[in-house]
Tab-separated table of C-alpha atoms and ligand atoms in Angstrom:
chain	number	residue	atom	x	y	z
A	24	MET	CA	0.000	0.000	0.000
A	25	LYS	CA	1.057	3.596	-0.487
A	26	ALA	CA	1.923	5.539	2.667
A	27	THR	CA	3.579	8.914	3.029
A	28	ILE	CA	6.284	8.576	5.691
A	29	ASP	CA	8.420	11.648	6.546
A	30	GLY	CA	7.096	13.364	3.405
A	31	VAL	CA	8.115	10.499	1.095
A	32	GLN	CA	5.560	8.161	-0.498
A	33	LYS	CA	6.556	4.538	0.149
A	34	ASP	CA	5.161	1.077	-0.480
A	35	ILE	CA	4.576	-0.666	2.818
A	36	ARG	CA	2.847	-3.810	4.099
A	37	ALA	CA	0.724	-4.108	7.254
A	38	VAL	CA	3.008	-6.841	8.672
A	39	TRP	CA	6.386	-8.343	7.696
A	40	PHE	CA	9.473	-10.105	9.128
A	41	GLU	CA	12.824	-8.335	9.451
A	42	ASN	CA	16.030	-9.121	11.393
A	43	GLY	CA	14.375	-11.719	13.604
A	44	ARG	CA	11.389	-9.514	14.479
A	45	VAL	CA	7.753	-9.386	13.427
A	46	MET	CA	7.186	-5.810	12.263
A	47	MET	CA	3.791	-4.169	11.859
A	48	ILE	CA	2.093	-0.812	11.446
A	49	ASP	CA	0.482	0.125	14.781
A	50	GLN	CA	-3.014	0.570	13.360
A	51	ARG	CA	-4.242	2.172	16.606
A	52	ARG	CA	-2.167	5.271	15.818
A	53	LEU	CA	-3.455	5.881	12.279
A	54	PRO	CA	-4.228	8.221	10.633
A	55	SER	CA	-2.393	10.801	12.761
A	56	GLU	CA	0.962	8.994	12.670
A	57	ILE	CA	2.563	5.955	11.049
A	58	VAL	CA	4.306	4.075	13.851
A	59	ILE	CA	6.103	0.788	13.136
A	60	VAL	CA	6.502	-1.645	16.040
A	61	GLY	CA	8.470	-4.915	16.228
A	62	PHE	CA	8.258	-8.017	18.444
A	63	GLU	CA	10.700	-10.867	19.135
A	64	ASP	CA	8.469	-13.122	21.233
A	65	HIS	CA	5.475	-15.010	19.840
A	66	LEU	CA	3.403	-14.187	22.963
A	67	ASP	CA	3.954	-10.464	22.362
A	68	VAL	CA	2.773	-10.945	18.785
A	69	ALA	CA	-0.356	-12.720	20.084
A	70	GLU	CA	-0.933	-9.746	22.400
A	71	ALA	CA	-0.572	-7.360	19.418
A	72	ILE	CA	-3.416	-9.273	17.737
A	73	ARG	CA	-5.504	-9.189	20.949
A	74	ASN	CA	-5.051	-5.447	21.549
A	75	MET	CA	-5.565	-4.666	17.842
A	76	THR	CA	-2.146	-3.193	17.098
A	77	THR	CA	-2.816	-5.170	13.914
A	78	ARG	CA	-6.288	-6.305	12.875
A	79	GLY	CA	-8.440	-7.462	9.956
A	80	ALA	CA	-8.843	-11.181	9.247
A	81	PRO	CA	-6.049	-11.896	6.674
A	82	SER	CA	-3.572	-9.604	8.493
A	83	ILE	CA	-4.398	-11.387	11.752
A	84	GLY	CA	-3.691	-14.669	9.916
A	85	ALA	CA	-0.331	-13.511	8.546
A	86	THR	CA	0.647	-12.058	11.934
A	87	ALA	CA	-0.223	-15.401	13.559
A	88	ALA	CA	1.911	-17.180	10.938
A	89	TYR	CA	4.856	-14.955	11.890
A	90	ALA	CA	4.164	-15.627	15.596
A	91	MET	CA	4.419	-19.376	14.870
A	92	CYS	CA	7.649	-18.639	12.986
A	93	LEU	CA	9.132	-16.921	16.100
A	94	ALA	CA	7.989	-19.805	18.326
A	95	ALA	CA	9.736	-22.276	16.000
A	96	LEU	CA	12.950	-20.197	15.830
A	97	ASP	CA	12.954	-20.006	19.658
A	98	GLY	CA	12.514	-23.787	19.980
A	99	CYS	CA	9.177	-23.440	21.849
A	100	ASP	CA	6.597	-26.199	22.275
A	101	LEU	CA	4.645	-25.599	19.048
A	102	VAL	CA	1.429	-27.228	20.281
A	103	LYS	CA	1.310	-24.823	23.232
A	104	ALA	CA	2.359	-21.866	21.039
A	105	ALA	CA	-0.431	-22.689	18.566
A	106	ALA	CA	-3.003	-22.731	21.399
A	107	ASP	CA	-1.694	-19.449	22.855
A	108	ILE	CA	-1.779	-17.698	19.478
A	109	LYS	CA	-5.251	-19.047	18.626
A	110	SER	CA	-6.605	-17.638	21.903
A	111	ALA	CA	-5.862	-14.038	20.798
A	112	ARG	CA	-9.266	-13.387	19.167
A	113	PRO	CA	-12.146	-15.811	18.503
A	114	THR	CA	-13.984	-14.719	15.355
A	115	ALA	CA	-11.639	-14.365	12.356
A	116	TYR	CA	-11.185	-17.808	10.791
A	117	ASP	CA	-7.901	-16.706	9.208
A	118	LEU	CA	-6.218	-16.865	12.644
A	119	PHE	CA	-7.002	-20.581	13.013
A	120	TYR	CA	-6.318	-21.323	9.331
A	121	ALA	CA	-2.871	-19.657	9.490
A	122	VAL	CA	-1.777	-21.359	12.722
A	123	ASP	CA	-2.848	-24.771	11.352
A	124	TYR	CA	-1.080	-24.003	8.042
A	125	MET	CA	2.152	-23.165	9.899
A	126	SER	CA	1.871	-26.194	12.224
A	127	ALA	CA	1.600	-28.435	9.147
A	128	ARG	CA	4.500	-26.747	7.306
A	129	LEU	CA	6.770	-26.776	10.364
A	130	SER	CA	6.047	-30.444	11.061
A	131	GLU	CA	7.142	-31.162	7.447
A	132	GLY	CA	10.463	-29.461	8.308
A	133	ALA	CA	9.857	-26.198	6.419
A	134	ASP	CA	12.080	-23.199	7.161
A	135	PRO	CA	10.008	-21.032	9.605
A	136	VAL	CA	10.752	-17.681	7.934
A	137	GLU	CA	10.189	-19.019	4.417
A	138	ALA	CA	6.897	-20.624	5.466
A	139	ALA	CA	5.558	-17.466	7.164
A	140	ASP	CA	6.769	-15.166	4.357
A	141	GLY	CA	5.126	-17.581	1.910
A	142	TYR	CA	1.853	-17.362	3.832
A	143	ALA	CA	1.908	-13.532	3.797
A	144	GLN	CA	2.699	-13.489	0.062
A	145	MET	CA	-0.126	-15.981	-0.570
A	146	MET	CA	-2.554	-13.476	1.043
A	147	VAL	CA	-1.272	-10.671	-1.177
A	148	ASP	CA	-1.604	-12.859	-4.302
A	149	LYS	CA	-5.137	-13.899	-3.372
A	150	CYS	CA	-6.138	-10.283	-2.705
A	151	THR	CA	-4.695	-9.223	-6.068
A	152	ALA	CA	-6.873	-11.876	-7.751
A	153	ILE	CA	-9.900	-10.690	-5.723
A	154	GLY	CA	-9.201	-7.206	-7.069
A	155	ARG	CA	-9.078	-8.457	-10.674
A	156	ASN	CA	-12.273	-10.485	-10.288
A	157	GLY	CA	-14.228	-7.779	-8.452
A	158	GLY	CA	-12.857	-4.781	-10.300
A	159	ARG	CA	-14.999	-5.549	-13.345
A	160	LEU	CA	-18.159	-4.909	-11.259
A	161	ILE	CA	-17.215	-1.242	-10.841
A	162	GLU	CA	-18.214	1.144	-13.629
A	163	ASP	CA	-17.792	4.852	-14.287
A	164	GLY	CA	-20.088	7.022	-12.176
A	165	MET	CA	-20.912	4.324	-9.594
A	166	LYS	CA	-21.463	5.077	-5.921
A	167	LEU	CA	-20.163	2.316	-3.641
A	168	MET	CA	-20.415	1.817	0.102
A	169	THR	CA	-18.129	-0.108	2.465
A	170	HIS	CA	-17.911	-0.720	6.211
A	171	CYS	CA	-15.000	-1.170	8.625
A	172	ASN	CA	-11.582	-1.651	6.994
A	173	ALA	CA	-11.078	-4.481	4.530
A	174	GLY	CA	-8.144	-2.816	2.836
A	175	ALA	CA	-4.398	-3.393	2.682
A	176	LEU	CA	-4.077	-2.789	6.420
A	177	ALA	CA	-6.418	-5.714	7.042
A	178	THR	CA	-4.802	-8.124	4.570
A	179	VAL	CA	-0.984	-7.558	4.544
A	180	ASP	CA	-1.488	-5.579	1.302
A	181	VAL	CA	-4.064	-4.764	-1.430
A	182	GLY	CA	-7.238	-5.614	0.565
A	183	THR	CA	-10.384	-7.629	0.008
A	184	ALA	CA	-13.292	-5.149	-0.217
A	185	LEU	CA	-10.865	-2.403	-1.277
A	186	ALA	CA	-9.051	-4.619	-3.822
A	187	PRO	CA	-11.718	-4.227	-6.563
A	188	MET	CA	-11.689	-0.475	-5.878
A	189	ARG	CA	-7.883	-0.341	-6.231
A	190	ASP	CA	-8.114	-2.382	-9.443
A	191	ALA	CA	-10.842	-0.184	-10.988
A	192	HIS	CA	-9.065	3.029	-9.931
A	193	SER	CA	-5.797	1.830	-11.511
A	194	ARG	CA	-7.683	1.360	-14.823
A	195	GLY	CA	-9.037	4.931	-14.665
A	196	VAL	CA	-12.618	4.044	-13.671
A	197	ASP	CA	-14.228	7.042	-11.977
A	198	PHE	CA	-16.317	6.098	-8.926
A	199	PHE	CA	-17.145	7.285	-5.408
A	200	VAL	CA	-17.148	5.493	-2.045
A	201	TYR	CA	-19.270	6.074	1.082
A	202	VAL	CA	-17.142	4.968	4.062
A	203	SER	CA	-19.151	4.305	7.208
A	204	GLU	CA	-17.174	5.371	10.269
A	205	THR	CA	-17.575	2.008	12.104
A	206	ARG	CA	-18.231	2.751	15.756
A	207	PRO	CA	-16.801	2.090	18.251
A	208	ARG	CA	-13.202	1.656	16.995
A	209	LEU	CA	-13.663	3.753	13.850
A	210	GLN	CA	-11.838	1.462	11.395
A	211	GLY	CA	-13.871	3.019	8.534
A	212	MET	CA	-13.025	6.615	9.357
A	213	GLN	CA	-9.455	6.101	10.554
A	214	LEU	CA	-8.201	3.266	8.314
A	215	THR	CA	-10.354	2.898	5.172
A	216	ALA	CA	-10.599	6.648	4.589
A	217	TRP	CA	-6.814	6.900	5.116
A	218	GLU	CA	-6.155	4.161	2.532
A	219	LEU	CA	-8.548	5.691	-0.023
A	220	ALA	CA	-6.958	9.124	0.515
A	221	GLN	CA	-3.457	7.662	-0.050
A	222	GLU	CA	-4.724	6.129	-3.326
A	223	GLY	CA	-6.575	9.272	-4.427
A	224	ILE	CA	-9.959	7.492	-4.537
A	225	ASP	CA	-12.930	9.865	-4.127
A	226	HIS	CA	-14.801	9.159	-0.873
A	227	ARG	CA	-16.751	10.641	2.037
A	228	ILE	CA	-16.913	9.388	5.614
A	229	ILE	CA	-20.493	9.007	6.871
A	230	PRO	CA	-21.837	8.253	10.353
A	231	ASP	CA	-22.868	4.577	10.600
A	232	GLY	CA	-26.478	5.677	11.128
A	233	ALA	CA	-26.508	7.579	7.808
A	234	SER	CA	-26.080	4.526	5.578
A	235	ALA	CA	-29.840	3.887	5.061
A	236	TYR	CA	-30.304	7.560	4.183
A	237	TYR	CA	-27.570	7.461	1.530
A	238	MET	CA	-28.822	4.131	0.175
A	239	SER	CA	-32.245	5.758	-0.266
A	240	GLN	CA	-30.517	8.492	-2.325
A	241	GLY	CA	-28.809	5.971	-4.636
A	242	VAL	CA	-25.963	3.555	-3.920
A	243	ASP	CA	-25.004	1.130	-6.727
A	244	MET	CA	-23.179	-1.546	-4.746
A	245	ILE	CA	-21.962	-2.421	-1.268
A	246	ILE	CA	-18.703	-4.353	-0.771
A	247	THR	CA	-17.526	-5.508	2.655
A	248	GLY	CA	-14.960	-8.002	3.886
A	249	ALA	CA	-15.640	-10.965	6.193
A	250	ASP	CA	-14.107	-12.504	9.288
A	251	ARG	CA	-15.596	-15.964	8.888
A	252	ILE	CA	-17.871	-17.475	6.239
A	253	ALA	CA	-19.815	-20.651	7.076
A	254	ALA	CA	-20.583	-23.405	4.553
A	255	ASN	CA	-24.097	-22.081	3.874
A	256	GLY	CA	-22.794	-18.550	3.133
A	257	ASP	CA	-23.747	-16.910	6.447
A	258	PHE	CA	-20.839	-14.661	7.360
A	259	ALA	CA	-19.465	-12.702	10.314
A	260	ASN	CA	-18.093	-9.215	9.772
A	261	LYS	CA	-17.728	-5.996	11.746
A	262	ILE	CA	-20.744	-5.038	13.839
A	263	GLY	CA	-23.158	-3.048	11.668
A	264	THR	CA	-22.626	-5.111	8.509
A	265	PHE	CA	-25.908	-6.999	9.077
A	266	ASP	CA	-27.881	-3.705	9.239
A	267	LYS	CA	-26.381	-2.575	5.940
A	268	ALA	CA	-27.230	-5.875	4.239
A	269	ILE	CA	-30.884	-5.644	5.352
A	270	VAL	CA	-31.200	-2.060	4.139
A	271	ALA	CA	-29.461	-2.955	0.857
A	272	LYS	CA	-32.045	-5.731	0.304
A	273	HIS	CA	-34.834	-3.196	0.989
A	274	PHE	CA	-33.516	-0.894	-1.761
A	275	GLY	CA	-32.458	-3.701	-4.150
A	276	ILE	CA	-28.768	-2.732	-3.901
A	277	PRO	CA	-26.271	-5.558	-4.714
A	278	PHE	CA	-24.336	-6.631	-1.602
A	279	TYR	CA	-20.938	-8.299	-2.200
A	280	VAL	CA	-18.577	-9.901	0.301
A	281	ALA	CA	-14.897	-10.071	-0.686
A	282	ALA	CA	-12.734	-12.745	0.979
A	283	PRO	CA	-9.959	-15.292	0.297
A	284	ALA	CA	-10.143	-19.068	0.965
A	285	SER	CA	-8.578	-18.560	4.427
A	286	THR	CA	-11.791	-16.869	5.631
A	287	PHE	CA	-14.126	-19.713	4.505
A	288	ASN	CA	-14.818	-22.122	7.399
A	289	LEU	CA	-16.472	-24.797	5.260
A	290	ASP	CA	-16.615	-27.300	8.137
A	291	MET	CA	-18.993	-24.973	9.988
A	292	SER	CA	-22.515	-25.560	8.722
A	293	ASP	CA	-24.043	-22.117	9.368
A	294	GLY	CA	-23.464	-18.746	10.978
A	295	SER	CA	-25.257	-19.528	14.258
A	296	LYS	CA	-22.118	-21.389	15.370
A	297	ILE	CA	-19.729	-18.438	14.876
A	298	VAL	CA	-18.295	-17.154	18.168
A	299	ILE	CA	-18.773	-13.393	18.375
A	300	GLU	CA	-16.026	-11.547	20.233
A	301	GLN	CA	-17.307	-9.319	23.044
A	302	ARG	CA	-14.885	-6.455	23.663
A	303	SER	CA	-14.507	-4.013	26.553
A	304	GLU	CA	-17.344	-1.587	27.262
A	305	ASP	CA	-14.678	1.123	27.483
A	306	GLU	CA	-14.452	1.087	23.670
A	307	VAL	CA	-18.076	2.301	23.613
A	308	CYS	CA	-18.113	4.542	26.697
A	309	MET	CA	-14.770	6.311	26.273
A	310	MET	CA	-13.454	8.647	23.595
A	311	ASN	CA	-9.836	9.862	23.441
A	312	GLY	CA	-9.248	8.496	26.942
A	313	GLN	CA	-12.241	10.401	28.394
A	314	ARG	CA	-15.427	8.729	29.626
A	315	ILE	CA	-18.361	10.216	27.718
A	316	ALA	CA	-21.126	7.884	28.978
A	317	PRO	CA	-22.905	8.364	32.329
A	318	ALA	CA	-20.850	6.841	35.178
A	319	GLU	CA	-23.853	4.677	36.174
A	320	SER	CA	-24.388	3.131	32.682
A	321	HIS	CA	-22.852	-0.013	31.267
A	322	ALA	CA	-22.439	-0.799	27.557
A	323	LEU	CA	-22.495	-3.880	25.336
A	324	ASN	CA	-19.787	-4.198	22.697
A	325	PRO	CA	-20.087	-7.122	20.279
A	326	ALA	CA	-17.263	-6.741	17.732
A	327	PHE	CA	-19.061	-8.628	14.924
A	328	ASP	CA	-22.494	-9.650	13.679
A	329	VAL	CA	-23.619	-12.478	11.409
A	330	THR	CA	-25.353	-11.699	8.118
A	331	PRO	CA	-27.488	-14.487	6.618
A	332	ALA	CA	-26.449	-15.801	3.204
A	333	GLU	CA	-29.805	-14.833	1.660
A	334	LEU	CA	-28.749	-11.157	1.835
A	335	VAL	CA	-25.520	-11.753	-0.137
A	336	THR	CA	-25.470	-11.149	-3.906
A	337	GLY	CA	-22.059	-12.767	-4.336
A	338	PHE	CA	-18.711	-13.601	-2.758
A	339	ILE	CA	-15.778	-11.986	-4.572
A	340	THR	CA	-12.927	-14.492	-4.188
A	341	GLU	CA	-9.611	-15.349	-5.816
A	342	LYS	CA	-11.494	-18.088	-7.684
A	343	GLY	CA	-14.129	-15.765	-9.126
A	344	ILE	CA	-17.466	-14.324	-8.010
A	345	LEU	CA	-19.511	-17.079	-6.377
A	346	ARG	CA	-23.165	-17.283	-5.335
A	347	PRO	CA	-23.731	-18.508	-1.733
A	348	ASP	CA	-24.665	-21.985	-3.086
A	349	GLU	CA	-21.321	-22.173	-4.947
A	350	ILE	CA	-18.940	-21.556	-2.051
A	351	HIS	CA	-18.090	-25.262	-1.683
A	352	LEU	CA	-15.747	-24.427	-4.620
A	353	MET	CA	-13.541	-22.599	-2.087
A	354	ARG	CA	-12.533	-25.903	-0.449
A	355	GLU	CA	-8.765	-26.318	-0.984
B	21	LIG	O1	-12.081	-5.961	14.617
B	21	LIG	P1	-11.363	-5.880	13.297
B	21	LIG	O2	-10.907	-4.510	12.954
B	21	LIG	O3	-10.265	-6.923	13.204
B	21	LIG	O4	-12.481	-6.278	12.243
B	21	LIG	C1	-12.156	-6.294	10.879
B	21	LIG	C2	-13.308	-6.575	9.994
B	21	LIG	O5	-14.411	-6.782	10.432
B	21	LIG	C3	-13.003	-6.684	8.542
B	21	LIG	O6	-14.095	-6.267	7.779
B	21	LIG	C4	-12.702	-8.140	8.205
B	21	LIG	O7	-11.698	-8.655	9.060
B	21	LIG	C5	-12.289	-8.330	6.809
B	21	LIG	S1	-10.635	-7.787	6.572
B	21	LIG	C6	-10.259	-8.025	4.946
């Protein structure tokens, strides 16, 4: 992805391995500053996933792959390391997929760094293919909408929901994106808007509650990412995705979900079995370190919701655009 660091535009990934350390952009500091942090211990990398220094399903997967790499280089018990890393967050299937991938590669005797670098590159390649496959849906003059951040920050590079937008923009297609802010952690406003600004893609941030209003005024397509997709096509994504899918159905707006094979949990029959992460009420009640809710009130903070497959027009994948009844084709 493009990022301007110290006045110079550079190409940078969300997570990578360098000199024995797992390096990542601290996504909690964007957009005001680009801070790179590095970790030498796999448990610190697991904590960076838990506290959302890095986030987004495929980036969580690649970060977990690098954590397994550190555990292997340090001669740790890999069964225990795998369990510790998997406990970081419950919903994104990529975390479990990546740790199992690395466990299998390491037990075959693969070089830890080569295996983890290979995993990260595989995500970038899949996202590039998602961009090619989805980019053809975007035409001149279209108004799109997205939620949360399913861009390069969330996927090592390129993105899932943002990949078709990057592809269309690179071919000179002229379109516009509504970016819903994504309360409470503001991944839409702080991360997606930042990525679109770096790319020069025309967009406006909207409050989450304004999405029905703008859909009533004319939105041509919604594209989101996913954290876990069950075999019947039900999928978990950032809280508020379900609302958008219902409203899109009301207005007859196509609703696409962009995701690579590592997000498809085809051994899970339907979305009712997806574990939804419950995060701290402070994320809802506090802003910039200040409590803004009444001292007596408590808050609920589910990080994800599950959208039923019947609301999905298609899944944009590296294998093409699939209807919900075709996603068995994602089995590897
Ligand atoms: O809590 P987050 O920021 O990790 O949630 C991220 C999302 O919900 C993304 O939409 C999803 O992981 C897809 S990322 C390509």
